[in-house]
mmCIF file of C-alpha atoms and ligand atoms in Angstrom:
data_model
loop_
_atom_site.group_PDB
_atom_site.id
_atom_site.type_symbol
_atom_site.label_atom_id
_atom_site.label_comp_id
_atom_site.label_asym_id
_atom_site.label_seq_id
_atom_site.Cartn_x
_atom_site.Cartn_y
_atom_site.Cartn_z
ATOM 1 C CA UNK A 27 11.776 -17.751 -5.721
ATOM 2 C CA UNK A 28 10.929 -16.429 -9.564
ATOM 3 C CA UNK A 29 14.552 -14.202 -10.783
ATOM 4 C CA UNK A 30 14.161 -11.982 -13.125
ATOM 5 C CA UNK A 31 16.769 -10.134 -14.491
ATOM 6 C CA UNK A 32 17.119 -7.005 -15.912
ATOM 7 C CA UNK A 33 19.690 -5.375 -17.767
ATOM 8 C CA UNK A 34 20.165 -1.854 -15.728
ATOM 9 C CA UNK A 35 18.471 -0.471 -12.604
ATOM 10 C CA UNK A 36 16.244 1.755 -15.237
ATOM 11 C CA UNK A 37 14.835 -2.179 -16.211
ATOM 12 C CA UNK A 38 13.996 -2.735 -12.262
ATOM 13 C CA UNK A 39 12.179 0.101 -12.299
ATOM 14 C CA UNK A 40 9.811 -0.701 -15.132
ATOM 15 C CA UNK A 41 9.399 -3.860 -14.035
ATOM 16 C CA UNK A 42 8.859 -3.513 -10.663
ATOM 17 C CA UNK A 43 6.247 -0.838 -11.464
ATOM 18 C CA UNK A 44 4.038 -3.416 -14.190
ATOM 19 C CA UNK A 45 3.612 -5.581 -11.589
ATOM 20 C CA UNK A 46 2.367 -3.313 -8.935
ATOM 21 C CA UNK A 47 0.238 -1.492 -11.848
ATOM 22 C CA UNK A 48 -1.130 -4.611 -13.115
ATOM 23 C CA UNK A 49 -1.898 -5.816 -9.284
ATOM 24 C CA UNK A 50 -3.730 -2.190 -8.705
ATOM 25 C CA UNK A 51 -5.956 -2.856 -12.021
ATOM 26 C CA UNK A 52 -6.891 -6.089 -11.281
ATOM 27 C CA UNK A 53 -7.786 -5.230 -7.444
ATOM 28 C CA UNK A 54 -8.311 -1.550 -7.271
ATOM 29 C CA UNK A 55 -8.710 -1.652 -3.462
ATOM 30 C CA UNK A 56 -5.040 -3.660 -3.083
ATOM 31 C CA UNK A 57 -3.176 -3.176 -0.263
ATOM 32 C CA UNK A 58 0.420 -2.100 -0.972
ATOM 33 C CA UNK A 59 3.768 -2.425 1.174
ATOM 34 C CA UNK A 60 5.667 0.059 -0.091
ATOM 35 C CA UNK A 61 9.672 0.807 0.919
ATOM 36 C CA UNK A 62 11.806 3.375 1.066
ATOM 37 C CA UNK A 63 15.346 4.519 -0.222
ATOM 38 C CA UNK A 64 17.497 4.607 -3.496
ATOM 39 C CA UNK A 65 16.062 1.007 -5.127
ATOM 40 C CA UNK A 66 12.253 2.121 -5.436
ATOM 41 C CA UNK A 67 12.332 5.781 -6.340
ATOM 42 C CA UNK A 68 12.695 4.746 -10.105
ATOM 43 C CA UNK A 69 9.583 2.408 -9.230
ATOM 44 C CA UNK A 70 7.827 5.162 -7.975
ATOM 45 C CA UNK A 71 8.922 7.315 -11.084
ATOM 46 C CA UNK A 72 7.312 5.034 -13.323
ATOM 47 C CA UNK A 73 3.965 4.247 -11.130
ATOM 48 C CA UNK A 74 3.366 8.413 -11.258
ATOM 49 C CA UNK A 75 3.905 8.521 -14.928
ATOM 50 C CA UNK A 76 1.057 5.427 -15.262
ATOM 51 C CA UNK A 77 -1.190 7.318 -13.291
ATOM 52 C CA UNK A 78 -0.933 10.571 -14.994
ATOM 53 C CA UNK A 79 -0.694 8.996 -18.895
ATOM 54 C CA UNK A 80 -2.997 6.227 -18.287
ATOM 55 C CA UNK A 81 -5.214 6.775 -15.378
ATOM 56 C CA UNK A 82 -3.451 3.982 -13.466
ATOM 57 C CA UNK A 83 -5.880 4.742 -9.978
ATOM 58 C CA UNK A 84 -4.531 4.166 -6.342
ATOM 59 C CA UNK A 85 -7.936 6.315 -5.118
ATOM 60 C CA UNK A 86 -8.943 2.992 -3.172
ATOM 61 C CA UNK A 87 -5.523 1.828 -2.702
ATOM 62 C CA UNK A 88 -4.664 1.499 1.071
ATOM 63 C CA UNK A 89 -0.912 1.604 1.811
ATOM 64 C CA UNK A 90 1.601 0.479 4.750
ATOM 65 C CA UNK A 91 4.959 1.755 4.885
ATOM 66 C CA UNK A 92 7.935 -1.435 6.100
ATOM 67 C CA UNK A 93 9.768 1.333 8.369
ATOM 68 C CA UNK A 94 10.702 4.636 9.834
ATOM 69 C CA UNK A 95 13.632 6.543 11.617
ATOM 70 C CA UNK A 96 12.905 6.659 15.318
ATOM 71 C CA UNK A 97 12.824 10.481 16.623
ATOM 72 C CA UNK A 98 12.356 11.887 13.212
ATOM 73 C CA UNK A 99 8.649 13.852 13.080
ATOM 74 C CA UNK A 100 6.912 13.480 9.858
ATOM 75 C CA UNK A 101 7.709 16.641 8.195
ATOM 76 C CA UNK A 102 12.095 16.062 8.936
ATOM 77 C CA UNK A 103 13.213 16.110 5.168
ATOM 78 C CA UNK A 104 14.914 12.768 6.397
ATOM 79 C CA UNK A 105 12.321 11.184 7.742
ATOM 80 C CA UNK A 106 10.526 7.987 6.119
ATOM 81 C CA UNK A 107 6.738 10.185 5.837
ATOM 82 C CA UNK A 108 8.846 12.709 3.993
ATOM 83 C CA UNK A 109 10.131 10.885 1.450
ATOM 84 C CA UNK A 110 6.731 8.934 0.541
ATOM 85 C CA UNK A 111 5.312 12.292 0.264
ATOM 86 C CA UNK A 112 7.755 13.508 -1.853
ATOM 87 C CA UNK A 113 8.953 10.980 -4.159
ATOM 88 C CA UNK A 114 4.931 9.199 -4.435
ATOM 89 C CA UNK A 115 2.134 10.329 -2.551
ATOM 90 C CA UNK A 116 2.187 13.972 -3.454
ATOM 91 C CA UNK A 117 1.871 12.516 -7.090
ATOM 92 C CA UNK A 118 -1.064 10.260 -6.840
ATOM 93 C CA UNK A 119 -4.438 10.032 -6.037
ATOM 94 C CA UNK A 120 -3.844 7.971 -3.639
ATOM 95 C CA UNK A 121 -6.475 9.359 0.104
ATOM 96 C CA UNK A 122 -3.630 10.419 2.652
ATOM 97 C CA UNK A 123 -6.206 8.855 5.031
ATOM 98 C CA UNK A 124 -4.959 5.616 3.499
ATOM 99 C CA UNK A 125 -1.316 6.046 3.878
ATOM 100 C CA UNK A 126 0.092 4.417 6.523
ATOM 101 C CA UNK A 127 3.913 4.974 7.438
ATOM 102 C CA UNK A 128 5.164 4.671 11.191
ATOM 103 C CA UNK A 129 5.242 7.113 13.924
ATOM 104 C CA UNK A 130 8.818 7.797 14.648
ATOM 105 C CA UNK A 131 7.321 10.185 17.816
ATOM 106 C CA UNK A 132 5.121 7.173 19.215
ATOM 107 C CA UNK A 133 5.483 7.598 22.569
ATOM 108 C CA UNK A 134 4.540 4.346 23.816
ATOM 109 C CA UNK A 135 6.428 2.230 21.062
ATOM 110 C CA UNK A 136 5.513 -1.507 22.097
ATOM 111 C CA UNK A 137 1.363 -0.510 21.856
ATOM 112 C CA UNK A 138 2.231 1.729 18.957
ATOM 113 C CA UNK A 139 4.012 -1.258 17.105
ATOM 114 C CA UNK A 140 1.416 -3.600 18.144
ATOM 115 C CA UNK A 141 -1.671 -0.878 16.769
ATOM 116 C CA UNK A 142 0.099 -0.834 13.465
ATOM 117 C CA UNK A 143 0.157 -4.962 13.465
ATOM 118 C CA UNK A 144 -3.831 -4.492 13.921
ATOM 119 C CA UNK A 145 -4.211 -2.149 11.199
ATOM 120 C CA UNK A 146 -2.519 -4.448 8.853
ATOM 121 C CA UNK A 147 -4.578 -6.930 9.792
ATOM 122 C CA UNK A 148 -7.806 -5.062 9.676
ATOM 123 C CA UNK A 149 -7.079 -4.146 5.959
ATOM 124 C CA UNK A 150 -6.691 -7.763 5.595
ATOM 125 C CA UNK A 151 -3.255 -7.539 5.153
ATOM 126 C CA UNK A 152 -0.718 -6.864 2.554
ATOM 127 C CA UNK A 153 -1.306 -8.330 -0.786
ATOM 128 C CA UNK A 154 2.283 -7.039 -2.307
ATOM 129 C CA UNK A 155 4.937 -5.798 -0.328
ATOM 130 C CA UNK A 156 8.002 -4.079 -2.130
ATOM 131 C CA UNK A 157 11.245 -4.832 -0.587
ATOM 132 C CA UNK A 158 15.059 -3.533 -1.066
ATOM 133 C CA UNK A 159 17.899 -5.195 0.395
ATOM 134 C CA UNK A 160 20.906 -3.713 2.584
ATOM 135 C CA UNK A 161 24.418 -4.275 1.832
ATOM 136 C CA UNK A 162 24.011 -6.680 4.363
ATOM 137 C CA UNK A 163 20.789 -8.581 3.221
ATOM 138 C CA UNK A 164 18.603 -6.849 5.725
ATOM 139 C CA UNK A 165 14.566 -6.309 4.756
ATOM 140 C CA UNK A 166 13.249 -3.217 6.092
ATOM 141 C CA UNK A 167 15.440 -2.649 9.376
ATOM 142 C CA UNK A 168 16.196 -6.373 10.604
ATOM 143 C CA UNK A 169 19.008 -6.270 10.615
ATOM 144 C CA UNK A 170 21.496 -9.300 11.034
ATOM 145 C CA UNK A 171 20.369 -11.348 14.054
ATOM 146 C CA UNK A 172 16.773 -10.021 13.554
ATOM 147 C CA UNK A 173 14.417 -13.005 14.456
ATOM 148 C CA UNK A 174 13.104 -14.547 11.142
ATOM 149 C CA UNK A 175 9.651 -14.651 12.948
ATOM 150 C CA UNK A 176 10.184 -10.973 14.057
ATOM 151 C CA UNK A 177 6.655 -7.917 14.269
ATOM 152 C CA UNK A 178 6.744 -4.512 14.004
ATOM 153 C CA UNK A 179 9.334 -3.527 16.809
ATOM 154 C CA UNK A 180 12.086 -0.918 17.605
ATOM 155 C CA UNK A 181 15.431 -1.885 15.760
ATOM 156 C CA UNK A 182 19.013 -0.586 16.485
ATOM 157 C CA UNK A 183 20.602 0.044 13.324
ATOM 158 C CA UNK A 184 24.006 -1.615 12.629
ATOM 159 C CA UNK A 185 26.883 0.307 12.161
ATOM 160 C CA UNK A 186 27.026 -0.471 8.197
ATOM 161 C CA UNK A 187 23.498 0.844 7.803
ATOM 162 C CA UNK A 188 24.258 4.078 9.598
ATOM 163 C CA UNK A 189 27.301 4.133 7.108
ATOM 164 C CA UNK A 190 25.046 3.212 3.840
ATOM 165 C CA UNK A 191 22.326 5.310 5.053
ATOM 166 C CA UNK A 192 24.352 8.431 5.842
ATOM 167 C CA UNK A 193 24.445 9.156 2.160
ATOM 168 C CA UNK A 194 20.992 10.573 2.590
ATOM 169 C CA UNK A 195 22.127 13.131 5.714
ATOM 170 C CA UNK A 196 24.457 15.792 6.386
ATOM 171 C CA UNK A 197 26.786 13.176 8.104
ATOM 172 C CA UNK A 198 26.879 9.589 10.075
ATOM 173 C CA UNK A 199 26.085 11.454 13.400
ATOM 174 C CA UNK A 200 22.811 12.601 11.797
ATOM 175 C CA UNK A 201 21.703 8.680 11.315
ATOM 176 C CA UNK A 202 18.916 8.330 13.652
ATOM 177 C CA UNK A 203 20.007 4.531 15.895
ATOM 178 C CA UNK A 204 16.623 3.454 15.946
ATOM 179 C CA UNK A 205 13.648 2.452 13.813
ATOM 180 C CA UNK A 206 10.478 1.260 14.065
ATOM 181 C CA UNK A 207 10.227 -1.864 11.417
ATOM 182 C CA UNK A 208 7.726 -4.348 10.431
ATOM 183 C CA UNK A 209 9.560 -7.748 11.800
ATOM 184 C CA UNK A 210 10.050 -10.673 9.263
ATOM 185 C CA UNK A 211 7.574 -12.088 10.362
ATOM 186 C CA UNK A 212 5.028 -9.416 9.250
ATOM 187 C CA UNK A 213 6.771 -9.521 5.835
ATOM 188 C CA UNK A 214 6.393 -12.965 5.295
ATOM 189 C CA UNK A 215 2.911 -12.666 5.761
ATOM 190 C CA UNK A 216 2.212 -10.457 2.300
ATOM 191 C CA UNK A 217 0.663 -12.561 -0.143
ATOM 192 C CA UNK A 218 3.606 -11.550 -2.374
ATOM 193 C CA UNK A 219 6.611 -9.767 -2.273
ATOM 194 C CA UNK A 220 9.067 -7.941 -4.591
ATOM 195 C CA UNK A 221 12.480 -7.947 -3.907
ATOM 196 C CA UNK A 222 14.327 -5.108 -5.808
ATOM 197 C CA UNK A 223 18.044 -4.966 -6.386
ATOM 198 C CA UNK A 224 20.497 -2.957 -8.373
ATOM 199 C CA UNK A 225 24.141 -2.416 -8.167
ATOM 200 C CA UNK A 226 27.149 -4.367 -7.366
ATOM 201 C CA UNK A 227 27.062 -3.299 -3.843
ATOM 202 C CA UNK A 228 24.112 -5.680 -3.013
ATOM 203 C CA UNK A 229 25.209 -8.444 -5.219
ATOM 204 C CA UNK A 230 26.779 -10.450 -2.198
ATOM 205 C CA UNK A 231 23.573 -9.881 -0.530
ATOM 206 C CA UNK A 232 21.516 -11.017 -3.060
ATOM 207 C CA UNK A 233 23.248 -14.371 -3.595
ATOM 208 C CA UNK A 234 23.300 -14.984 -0.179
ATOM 209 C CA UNK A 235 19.444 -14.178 0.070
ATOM 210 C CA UNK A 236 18.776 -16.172 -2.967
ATOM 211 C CA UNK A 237 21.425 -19.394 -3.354
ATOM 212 C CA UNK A 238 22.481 -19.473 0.651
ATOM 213 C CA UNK A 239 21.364 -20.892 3.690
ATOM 214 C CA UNK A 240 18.089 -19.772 5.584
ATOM 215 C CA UNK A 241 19.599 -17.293 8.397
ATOM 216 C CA UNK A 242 19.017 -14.867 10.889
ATOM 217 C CA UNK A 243 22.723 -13.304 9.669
ATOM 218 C CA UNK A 244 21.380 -12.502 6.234
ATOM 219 C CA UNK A 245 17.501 -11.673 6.891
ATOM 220 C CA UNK A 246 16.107 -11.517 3.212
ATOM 221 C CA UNK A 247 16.858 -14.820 3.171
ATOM 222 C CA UNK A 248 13.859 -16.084 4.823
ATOM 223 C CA UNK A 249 11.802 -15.078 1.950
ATOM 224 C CA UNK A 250 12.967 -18.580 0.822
ATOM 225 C CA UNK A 251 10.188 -19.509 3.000
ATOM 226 C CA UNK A 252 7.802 -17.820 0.962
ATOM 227 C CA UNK A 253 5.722 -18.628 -1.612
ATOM 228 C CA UNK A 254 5.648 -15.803 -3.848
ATOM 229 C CA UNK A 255 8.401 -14.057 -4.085
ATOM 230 C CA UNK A 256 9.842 -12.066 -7.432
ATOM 231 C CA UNK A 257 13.386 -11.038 -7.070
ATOM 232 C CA UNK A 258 14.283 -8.022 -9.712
ATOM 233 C CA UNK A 259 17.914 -7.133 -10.098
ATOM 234 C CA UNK A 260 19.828 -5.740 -12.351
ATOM 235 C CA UNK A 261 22.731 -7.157 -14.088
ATOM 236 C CA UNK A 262 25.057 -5.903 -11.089
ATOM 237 C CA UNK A 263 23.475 -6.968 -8.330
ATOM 238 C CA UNK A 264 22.851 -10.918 -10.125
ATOM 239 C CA UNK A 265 26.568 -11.144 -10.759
ATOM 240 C CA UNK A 266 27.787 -13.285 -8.385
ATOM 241 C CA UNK A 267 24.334 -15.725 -8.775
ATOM 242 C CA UNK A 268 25.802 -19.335 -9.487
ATOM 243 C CA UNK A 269 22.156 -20.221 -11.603
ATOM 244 C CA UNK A 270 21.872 -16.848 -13.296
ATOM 245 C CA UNK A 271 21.967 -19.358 -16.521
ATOM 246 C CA UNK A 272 18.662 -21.446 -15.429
ATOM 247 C CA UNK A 273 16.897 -18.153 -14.021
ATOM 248 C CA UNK A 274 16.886 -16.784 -17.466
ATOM 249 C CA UNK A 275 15.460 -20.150 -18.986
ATOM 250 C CA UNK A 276 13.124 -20.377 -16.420
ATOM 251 C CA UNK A 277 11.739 -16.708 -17.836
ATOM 252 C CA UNK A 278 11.813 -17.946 -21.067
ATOM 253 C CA UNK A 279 10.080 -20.586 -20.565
ATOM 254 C CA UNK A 280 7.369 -18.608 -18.883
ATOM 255 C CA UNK A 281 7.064 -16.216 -21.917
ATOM 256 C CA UNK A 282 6.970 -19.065 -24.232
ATOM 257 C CA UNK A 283 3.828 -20.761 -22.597
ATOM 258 C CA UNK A 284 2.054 -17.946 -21.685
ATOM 259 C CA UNK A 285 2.149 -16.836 -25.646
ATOM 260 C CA UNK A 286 1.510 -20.048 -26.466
ATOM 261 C CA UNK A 287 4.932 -20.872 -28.082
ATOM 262 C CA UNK A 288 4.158 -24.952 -26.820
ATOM 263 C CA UNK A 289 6.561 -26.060 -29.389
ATOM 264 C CA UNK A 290 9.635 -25.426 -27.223
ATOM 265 C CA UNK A 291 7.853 -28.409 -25.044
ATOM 266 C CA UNK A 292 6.967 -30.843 -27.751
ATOM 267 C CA UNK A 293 3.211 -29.846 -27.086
ATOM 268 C CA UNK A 294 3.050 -28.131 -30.563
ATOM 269 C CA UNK A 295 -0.577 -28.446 -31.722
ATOM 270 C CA UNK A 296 -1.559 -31.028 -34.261
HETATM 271 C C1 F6R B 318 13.657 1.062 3.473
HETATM 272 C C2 F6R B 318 14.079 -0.275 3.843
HETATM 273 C C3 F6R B 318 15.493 -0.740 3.710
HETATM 274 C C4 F6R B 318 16.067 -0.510 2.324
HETATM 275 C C5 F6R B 318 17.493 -1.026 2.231
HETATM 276 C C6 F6R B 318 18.131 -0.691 0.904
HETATM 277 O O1 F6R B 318 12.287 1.252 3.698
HETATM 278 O O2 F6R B 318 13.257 -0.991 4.292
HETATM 279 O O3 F6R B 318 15.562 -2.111 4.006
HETATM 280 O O4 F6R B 318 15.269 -1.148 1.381
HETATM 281 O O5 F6R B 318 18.262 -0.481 3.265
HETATM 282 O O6 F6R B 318 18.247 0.687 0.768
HETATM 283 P P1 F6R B 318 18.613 1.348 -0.629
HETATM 284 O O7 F6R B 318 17.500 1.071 -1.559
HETATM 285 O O8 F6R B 318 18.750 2.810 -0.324
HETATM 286 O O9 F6R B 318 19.895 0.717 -1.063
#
């Protein structure tokens, strides 16, 4: 897994946002993963202020939401829909037609889950997927316990997600229990992922996710499995990281060869 980190959650942000910009320049017709919740909306800050100062275009840009409360319809101020609307698509030119976030009214979840698997697929598939992390190193809603080889399914919510998320509603009784959620599984299969992170309140999650074992108990951590991932935290959140040391030499390593710095290596030219 590449670690970069960033001094303050304002760095994420920026960061997070070149590489989706530079991914939606190179391939206009990307598909996107995008998440919801307090980590991306400086992300999506930054990606609205590319595409209105430098034409950054999502017009061919198809996108798949990782999640949505169960029971909420798509206009509840609460819901997952909602908030895309609000915080990015409303901003963009991205076509609504190519939005894709799921139906918390489904009524037949298990073929509703399933037809959003297919559409995935029939886009063929994600090509970045931006992730958070809960307190307690869930992706999207699998939460601890979650299979690591998990699809799109319903998903109680754990008690300390009701609590986290319940910042966002009137109270905890408010929390919807259930969401729909792209599984691990589906995750793993992006070509890459970003995995976002600010704040001292995930930084036990993010060690665990990045230095522990592979485990249901901590689900990010199966991105381990993956082959490109890109972790972005900020200072906070990469506290308690025992190789925060060799992350940052890794990076400047990277910057060295890619502007040609080869001296560092003893490959200086002759
Ligand atoms: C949201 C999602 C969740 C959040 C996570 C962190 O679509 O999939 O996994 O990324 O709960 O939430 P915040 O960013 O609010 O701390």
């Amino acid at each position: 897994m590449r670690v970069i980190v960033e001094r303050d959650q304002e760095g994420v942000s920026r960061r997070a946002a070149q590489f989706i910009a530079n991914l939606v320049r190179r391939r206009p017709t990307c598909v996107l993963g995008l998440a919801t919740g307090g980590t991306p909306l400086g992300t999506y800050t930054e990606l609205i202020r590319l595409h209105r100062e430098e034409n950054l275009d999502f017009s061919r840009v198809v996108t798949f939401n990782l999640d949505e409360y169960v029971g909420l319809s798509a206009t509840h101020p609460q819901s997952y829909r909602h908030f895309m609307q609000r915080h990015f698509f409303d901003h963009i030119n991205v076509d609504p037609r190519d939005t894709h976030v799921p139906d918390g009214r489904a009524l037949d979840f298990e073929a509703y889950c399933e037809q959003y698997e297919r559409m995935i697929a029939d886009e063929g598939g994600i090509d970045l997927q931006l992730l958070g992390i809960g307190s307690d190193g869930h992706i999207a809603f699998n939460e601890p316990g979650s299979s690591l080889g998990s699809r799109t399914r319903l998903k109680t919510l754990t008690e300390e997600t009701v609590r986290d998320n319940a910042r966002f509603f009137g109270s905890e009784q408010e929390v919807p229990r259930l969401a729909i959620t792209m599984g691990v599984g589906t995750i793993l299969e992006s070509r890459q992922c970003l995995l976002l992170a600010a704040g001292a309140t995930k930084a036990s999650a993010v060690r665990d996710t990045i230095e522990g074992p592979i485990t249901a108990q901590v689900t990010a951590s199966a991105l381990q499995l993956h082959r490109d991932v890109i972790a972005i935290l900020d200072e906070e959140a990469a506290r308690l990281l025992e190789r925060r040391d060799y992350y940052r030499e890794v990076e400047r390593s990277q910057a060295a060869l890619q502007e040609g710095r080869l001296g560092k290596f003893g490959l200086a030219p002759s």
